[in-house]
Amino acid sequence: MRERLSWDQYFMTITRQVAERSTCLRARVGAVIVREKNILATGYNGSPAGLPHCTESGCLVYKSQTPSGETEENCFRTIHAEINAIAQAAKNGAAIREASIYITHTPCIQCFKVLINTGIVRICYEKEYKLHTLEPLLQYTPHVHLQQISLPDQ
């Protein structure tokens, strides 16, 4: 008999499914905002509602440089999964202060700063993505807990 998933694994599994709705050609990312074992909102990376998606019209990738000299590539067309989940919560009147967010990947620096401002207190992720870019801010955010969640092999 298979072992029952923990709550963290349960929500991370749902996050993987949410990511399947992604219209980004470069990465499928999903996010689920949870408080007290209840899903408040979900989001995936893709274009704003009603606008062309990367899967239809291609990506609008631009390059920028970080303060350390690394080259970053981002898409003008895409909104990140975390921002879409926050927008869905706002649109539906769901308060997310002191909630957790489950994300398929660690948030980018911009999404991390937004998560701090929304009052999210726990950021759970499955895969590391540029985790080193968050380190300068983590020392100032002891109230925000970053935690990697492992899923059992399927």
GROMACS .gro file of N, CA and C in nm, residues 15-121:
model
  321
   15THR      N    1   0.025   2.184  -0.745
   15THR     CA    2   0.103   2.289  -0.811
   15THR      C    3   0.157   2.240  -0.945
   16ARG      N    4   0.202   2.115  -0.947
   16ARG     CA    5   0.249   2.056  -1.073
   16ARG      C    6   0.137   2.054  -1.178
   17GLN      N    7   0.018   2.020  -1.135
   17GLN     CA    8  -0.096   2.016  -1.228
   17GLN      C    9  -0.132   2.156  -1.277
   18VAL      N   10  -0.128   2.254  -1.189
   18VAL     CA   11  -0.155   2.392  -1.228
   18VAL      C   12  -0.055   2.436  -1.334
   19ALA      N   13   0.071   2.396  -1.319
   19ALA     CA   14   0.176   2.433  -1.415
   19ALA      C   15   0.146   2.381  -1.555
   20GLU      N   16   0.069   2.275  -1.567
   20GLU     CA   17   0.035   2.219  -1.697
   20GLU      C   18  -0.049   2.316  -1.782
   21ARG      N   19  -0.109   2.417  -1.720
   21ARG     CA   20  -0.186   2.519  -1.793
   21ARG      C   21  -0.095   2.627  -1.852
   22SER      N   22   0.032   2.626  -1.817
   22SER     CA   23   0.126   2.729  -1.861
   22SER      C   24   0.130   2.739  -2.013
   23THR      N   25   0.142   2.863  -2.061
   23THR     CA   26   0.157   2.886  -2.204
   23THR      C   27   0.297   2.938  -2.238
   24CYS      N   28   0.387   2.930  -2.142
   24CYS     CA   29   0.526   2.971  -2.164
   24CYS      C   30   0.599   2.859  -2.236
   25LEU      N   31   0.680   2.895  -2.335
   25LEU     CA   32   0.755   2.796  -2.410
   25LEU      C   33   0.885   2.756  -2.342
   26ARG      N   34   0.928   2.834  -2.242
   26ARG     CA   35   1.058   2.810  -2.180
   26ARG      C   36   1.050   2.731  -2.051
   27ALA      N   37   0.942   2.746  -1.975
   27ALA     CA   38   0.928   2.673  -1.848
   27ALA      C   39   0.782   2.671  -1.806
   28ARG      N   40   0.739   2.560  -1.753
   28ARG     CA   41   0.603   2.547  -1.698
   28ARG      C   42   0.614   2.566  -1.547
   29VAL      N   43   0.556   2.674  -1.498
   29VAL     CA   44   0.562   2.704  -1.355
   29VAL      C   45   0.419   2.719  -1.304
   30GLY      N   46   0.394   2.659  -1.188
   30GLY     CA   47   0.264   2.670  -1.124
   30GLY      C   48   0.280   2.721  -0.982
   31ALA      N   49   0.174   2.783  -0.930
   31ALA     CA   50   0.174   2.835  -0.793
   31ALA      C   51   0.036   2.812  -0.731
   32VAL      N   52   0.036   2.776  -0.604
   32VAL     CA   53  -0.088   2.756  -0.529
   32VAL      C   54  -0.070   2.826  -0.394
   33ILE      N   55  -0.162   2.916  -0.362
   33ILE     CA   56  -0.159   2.987  -0.234
   33ILE      C   57  -0.256   2.916  -0.139
   34VAL      N   58  -0.206   2.885  -0.019
   34VAL     CA   59  -0.280   2.802   0.077
   34VAL      C   60  -0.274   2.865   0.216
   35ARG      N   61  -0.386   2.858   0.286
   35ARG     CA   62  -0.386   2.893   0.429
   35ARG      C   63  -0.478   2.794   0.498
   36GLU      N   64  -0.430   2.741   0.610
   36GLU     CA   65  -0.507   2.646   0.691
   36GLU      C   66  -0.561   2.530   0.607
   37LYS      N   67  -0.475   2.475   0.524
   37LYS     CA   68  -0.504   2.359   0.439
   37LYS      C   69  -0.614   2.384   0.336
   38ASN      N   70  -0.638   2.511   0.304
   38ASN     CA   71  -0.737   2.548   0.202
   38ASN      C   72  -0.670   2.626   0.091
   39ILE      N   73  -0.701   2.591  -0.033
   39ILE     CA   74  -0.646   2.662  -0.148
   39ILE      C   75  -0.721   2.794  -0.165
   40LEU      N   76  -0.647   2.903  -0.167
   40LEU     CA   77  -0.704   3.037  -0.184
   40LEU      C   78  -0.698   3.083  -0.329
   41ALA      N   79  -0.592   3.044  -0.400
   41ALA     CA   80  -0.574   3.089  -0.539
   41ALA      C   81  -0.468   3.003  -0.606
   42THR      N   82  -0.474   3.001  -0.738
   42THR     CA   83  -0.373   2.931  -0.817
   42THR      C   84  -0.326   3.023  -0.930
   43GLY      N   85  -0.211   2.993  -0.984
   43GLY     CA   86  -0.161   3.070  -1.097
   43GLY      C   87  -0.056   2.991  -1.173
   44TYR      N   88  -0.040   3.022  -1.299
   44TYR     CA   89   0.064   2.962  -1.382
   44TYR      C   90   0.120   3.073  -1.469
   45ASN      N   91   0.238   3.050  -1.526
   45ASN     CA   92   0.298   3.154  -1.608
   45ASN      C   93   0.235   3.154  -1.747
   46GLY      N   94   0.197   3.273  -1.789
   46GLY     CA   95   0.132   3.292  -1.918
   46GLY      C   96   0.095   3.438  -1.936
   47SER      N   97   0.035   3.467  -2.047
   47SER     CA   98  -0.003   3.604  -2.081
   47SER      C   99  -0.126   3.649  -2.004
   48PRO      N  100  -0.146   3.781  -1.992
   48PRO     CA  101  -0.270   3.831  -1.931
   48PRO      C  102  -0.391   3.780  -2.009
   49ALA      N  103  -0.503   3.764  -1.940
   49ALA     CA  104  -0.626   3.713  -2.001
   49ALA      C  105  -0.661   3.794  -2.125
   50GLY      N  106  -0.691   3.722  -2.232
   50GLY     CA  107  -0.734   3.786  -2.356
   50GLY      C  108  -0.623   3.829  -2.449
   51LEU      N  109  -0.498   3.822  -2.404
   51LEU     CA  110  -0.385   3.861  -2.489
   51LEU      C  111  -0.320   3.737  -2.549
   52PRO      N  112  -0.247   3.753  -2.659
   52PRO     CA  113  -0.183   3.637  -2.721
   52PRO      C  114  -0.082   3.571  -2.627
   53HIS      N  115  -0.078   3.440  -2.633
   53HIS     CA  116   0.016   3.362  -2.553
   53HIS      C  117   0.140   3.328  -2.634
   54CYS      N  118   0.248   3.295  -2.566
   54CYS     CA  119   0.373   3.256  -2.632
   54CYS      C  120   0.349   3.135  -2.722
   55THR      N  121   0.261   3.044  -2.679
   55THR     CA  122   0.233   2.925  -2.760
   55THR      C  123   0.166   2.961  -2.892
   56GLU      N  124   0.104   3.078  -2.900
   56GLU     CA  125   0.035   3.123  -3.023
   56GLU      C  126   0.121   3.219  -3.105
   57SER      N  127   0.191   3.309  -3.036
   57SER     CA  128   0.259   3.418  -3.106
   57SER      C  129   0.410   3.423  -3.083
   58GLY      N  130   0.462   3.329  -3.008
   58GLY     CA  131   0.605   3.330  -2.979
   58GLY      C  132   0.638   3.416  -2.858
   59CYS      N  133   0.757   3.399  -2.810
   59CYS     CA  134   0.804   3.473  -2.692
   59CYS      C  135   0.856   3.611  -2.733
   60LEU      N  136   0.851   3.704  -2.641
   60LEU     CA  137   0.910   3.837  -2.660
   60LEU      C  138   1.023   3.851  -2.558
   61VAL      N  139   1.130   3.776  -2.580
   61VAL     CA  140   1.240   3.769  -2.485
   61VAL      C  141   1.328   3.893  -2.494
   62TYR      N  142   1.362   3.944  -2.377
   62TYR     CA  143   1.459   4.053  -2.368
   62TYR      C  144   1.568   4.013  -2.271
   63LYS      N  145   1.684   4.072  -2.289
   63LYS     CA  146   1.798   4.043  -2.202
   63LYS      C  147   1.827   4.164  -2.115
   64SER      N  148   1.866   4.135  -1.991
   64SER     CA  149   1.909   4.241  -1.900
   64SER      C  150   2.027   4.187  -1.820
   65GLN      N  151   2.090   4.275  -1.748
   65GLN     CA  152   2.207   4.234  -1.672
   65GLN      C  153   2.185   4.261  -1.524
   66THR      N  154   2.220   4.162  -1.440
   66THR     CA  155   2.208   4.178  -1.295
   66THR      C  156   2.324   4.261  -1.243
   67PRO      N  157   2.317   4.311  -1.120
   67PRO     CA  158   2.429   4.386  -1.064
   67PRO      C  159   2.560   4.307  -1.061
   68SER      N  160   2.551   4.173  -1.052
   68SER     CA  161   2.673   4.091  -1.050
   68SER      C  162   2.727   4.062  -1.190
   69GLY      N  163   2.655   4.109  -1.293
   69GLY     CA  164   2.701   4.091  -1.431
   69GLY      C  165   2.640   3.974  -1.504
   70GLU      N  166   2.554   3.898  -1.438
   70GLU     CA  167   2.487   3.786  -1.504
   70GLU      C  168   2.385   3.838  -1.604
   71THR      N  169   2.371   3.768  -1.716
   71THR     CA  170   2.270   3.803  -1.814
   71THR      C  171   2.142   3.728  -1.781
   72GLU      N  172   2.032   3.801  -1.775
   72GLU     CA  173   1.900   3.743  -1.749
   72GLU      C  174   1.820   3.752  -1.877
   73GLU      N  175   1.735   3.652  -1.901
   73GLU     CA  176   1.642   3.657  -2.013
   73GLU      C  177   1.501   3.644  -1.958
   74ASN      N  178   1.416   3.735  -1.997
   74ASN     CA  179   1.276   3.735  -1.954
   74ASN      C  180   1.187   3.760  -2.075
   75CYS      N  181   1.060   3.732  -2.058
   75CYS     CA  182   0.965   3.749  -2.167
   75CYS      C  183   0.867   3.860  -2.132
   76PHE      N  184   0.853   3.957  -2.220
   76PHE     CA  185   0.757   4.066  -2.201
   76PHE      C  186   0.613   4.015  -2.200
   77ARG      N  187   0.587   3.906  -2.268
   77ARG     CA  188   0.451   3.856  -2.286
   77ARG      C  189   0.398   3.785  -2.160
   78THR      N  190   0.486   3.729  -2.079
   78THR     CA  191   0.447   3.638  -1.971
   78THR      C  192   0.441   3.705  -1.834
   79ILE      N  193   0.339   3.667  -1.758
   79ILE     CA  194   0.329   3.701  -1.616
   79ILE      C  195   0.366   3.576  -1.539
   80HIS      N  196   0.447   3.589  -1.435
   80HIS     CA  197   0.489   3.473  -1.358
   80HIS      C  198   0.374   3.413  -1.278
   81ALA      N  199   0.386   3.285  -1.249
   81ALA     CA  200   0.281   3.209  -1.180
   81ALA      C  201   0.244   3.271  -1.046
   82GLU      N  202   0.344   3.316  -0.970
   82GLU     CA  203   0.318   3.374  -0.838
   82GLU      C  204   0.232   3.500  -0.849
   83ILE      N  205   0.264   3.584  -0.947
   83ILE     CA  206   0.189   3.708  -0.966
   83ILE      C  207   0.047   3.677  -1.011
   84ASN      N  208   0.031   3.578  -1.098
   84ASN     CA  209  -0.103   3.538  -1.142
   84ASN      C  210  -0.185   3.484  -1.025
   85ALA      N  211  -0.123   3.409  -0.934
   85ALA     CA  212  -0.195   3.359  -0.817
   85ALA      C  213  -0.237   3.474  -0.725
   86ILE      N  214  -0.147   3.570  -0.705
   86ILE     CA  215  -0.179   3.687  -0.622
   86ILE      C  216  -0.292   3.766  -0.687
   87ALA      N  217  -0.287   3.783  -0.819
   87ALA     CA  218  -0.392   3.856  -0.891
   87ALA      C  219  -0.526   3.784  -0.879
   88GLN      N  220  -0.526   3.653  -0.889
   88GLN     CA  221  -0.650   3.576  -0.874
   88GLN      C  222  -0.708   3.594  -0.734
   89ALA      N  223  -0.622   3.591  -0.633
   89ALA     CA  224  -0.669   3.611  -0.495
   89ALA      C  225  -0.730   3.750  -0.480
   90ALA      N  226  -0.664   3.851  -0.534
   90ALA     CA  227  -0.715   3.988  -0.525
   90ALA      C  228  -0.848   4.003  -0.598
   91LYS      N  229  -0.855   3.946  -0.716
   91LYS     CA  230  -0.976   3.953  -0.798
   91LYS      C  231  -1.096   3.891  -0.727
   92ASN      N  232  -1.070   3.784  -0.651
   92ASN     CA  233  -1.177   3.712  -0.583
   92ASN      C  234  -1.191   3.749  -0.436
   93GLY      N  235  -1.114   3.847  -0.390
   93GLY     CA  236  -1.127   3.894  -0.253
   93GLY      C  237  -1.072   3.800  -0.148
   94ALA      N  238  -0.975   3.718  -0.183
   94ALA     CA  239  -0.915   3.624  -0.087
   94ALA      C  240  -0.794   3.689  -0.021
   95ALA      N  241  -0.799   3.705   0.110
   95ALA     CA  242  -0.686   3.760   0.184
   95ALA      C  243  -0.576   3.655   0.193
   96ILE      N  244  -0.455   3.692   0.155
   96ILE     CA  245  -0.345   3.595   0.154
   96ILE      C  246  -0.238   3.624   0.259
   97ARG      N  247  -0.259   3.724   0.341
   97ARG     CA  248  -0.163   3.754   0.447
   97ARG      C  249  -0.147   3.631   0.536
   98GLU      N  250  -0.024   3.599   0.570
   98GLU     CA  251   0.014   3.485   0.654
   98GLU      C  252  -0.018   3.350   0.591
   99ALA      N  253  -0.030   3.347   0.459
   99ALA     CA  254  -0.053   3.222   0.387
   99ALA      C  255   0.081   3.163   0.343
  100SER      N  256   0.072   3.044   0.288
  100SER     CA  257   0.187   2.977   0.225
  100SER      C  258   0.164   2.977   0.076
  101ILE      N  259   0.274   2.973   0.001
  101ILE     CA  260   0.262   2.956  -0.143
  101ILE      C  261   0.349   2.837  -0.182
  102TYR      N  262   0.294   2.753  -0.266
  102TYR     CA  263   0.364   2.638  -0.322
  102TYR      C  264   0.392   2.671  -0.467
  103ILE      N  265   0.520   2.657  -0.507
  103ILE     CA  266   0.562   2.693  -0.642
  103ILE      C  267   0.648   2.579  -0.696
  104THR      N  268   0.634   2.549  -0.823
  104THR     CA  269   0.715   2.442  -0.881
  104THR      C  270   0.865   2.476  -0.878
  105HIS      N  271   0.898   2.605  -0.880
  105HIS     CA  272   1.037   2.650  -0.879
  105HIS      C  273   1.052   2.763  -0.776
  106THR      N  274   1.174   2.785  -0.728
  106THR     CA  275   1.194   2.901  -0.640
  106THR      C  276   1.157   3.027  -0.718
  107PRO      N  277   1.104   3.126  -0.648
  107PRO     CA  278   1.063   3.248  -0.718
  107PRO      C  279   1.183   3.328  -0.767
  108CYS      N  280   1.160   3.405  -0.872
  108CYS     CA  281   1.263   3.499  -0.916
  108CYS      C  282   1.270   3.611  -0.812
  109ILE      N  283   1.369   3.694  -0.821
  109ILE     CA  284   1.389   3.802  -0.724
  109ILE      C  285   1.270   3.898  -0.722
  110GLN      N  286   1.213   3.928  -0.839
  110GLN     CA  287   1.099   4.020  -0.844
  110GLN      C  288   0.976   3.960  -0.775
  111CYS      N  289   0.947   3.835  -0.804
  111CYS     CA  290   0.832   3.769  -0.740
  111CYS      C  291   0.855   3.753  -0.590
  112PHE      N  292   0.978   3.725  -0.552
  112PHE     CA  293   1.010   3.712  -0.409
  112PHE      C  294   0.978   3.842  -0.335
  113LYS      N  295   1.016   3.955  -0.394
  113LYS     CA  296   0.988   4.084  -0.329
  113LYS      C  297   0.837   4.109  -0.319
  114VAL      N  298   0.762   4.071  -0.421
  114VAL     CA  299   0.616   4.087  -0.416
  114VAL      C  300   0.557   3.995  -0.309
  115LEU      N  301   0.606   3.872  -0.300
  115LEU     CA  302   0.557   3.779  -0.198
  115LEU      C  303   0.581   3.833  -0.057
  116ILE      N  304   0.696   3.895  -0.036
  116ILE     CA  305   0.724   3.958   0.093
  116ILE      C  306   0.618   4.065   0.122
  117ASN      N  307   0.590   4.150   0.024
  117ASN     CA  308   0.494   4.260   0.045
  117ASN      C  309   0.350   4.212   0.063
  118THR      N  310   0.316   4.094   0.014
  118THR     CA  311   0.179   4.046   0.030
  118THR      C  312   0.156   3.981   0.165
  119GLY      N  313   0.263   3.957   0.240
  119GLY     CA  314   0.247   3.894   0.370
  119GLY      C  315   0.255   3.743   0.369
  120ILE      N  316   0.294   3.685   0.255
  120ILE     CA  317   0.317   3.540   0.249
  120ILE      C  318   0.429   3.508   0.348
  121VAL      N  319   0.409   3.405   0.430
  121VAL     CA  320   0.509   3.374   0.532
  121VAL      C  321   0.588   3.247   0.504
   0.00000   0.00000   0.00000
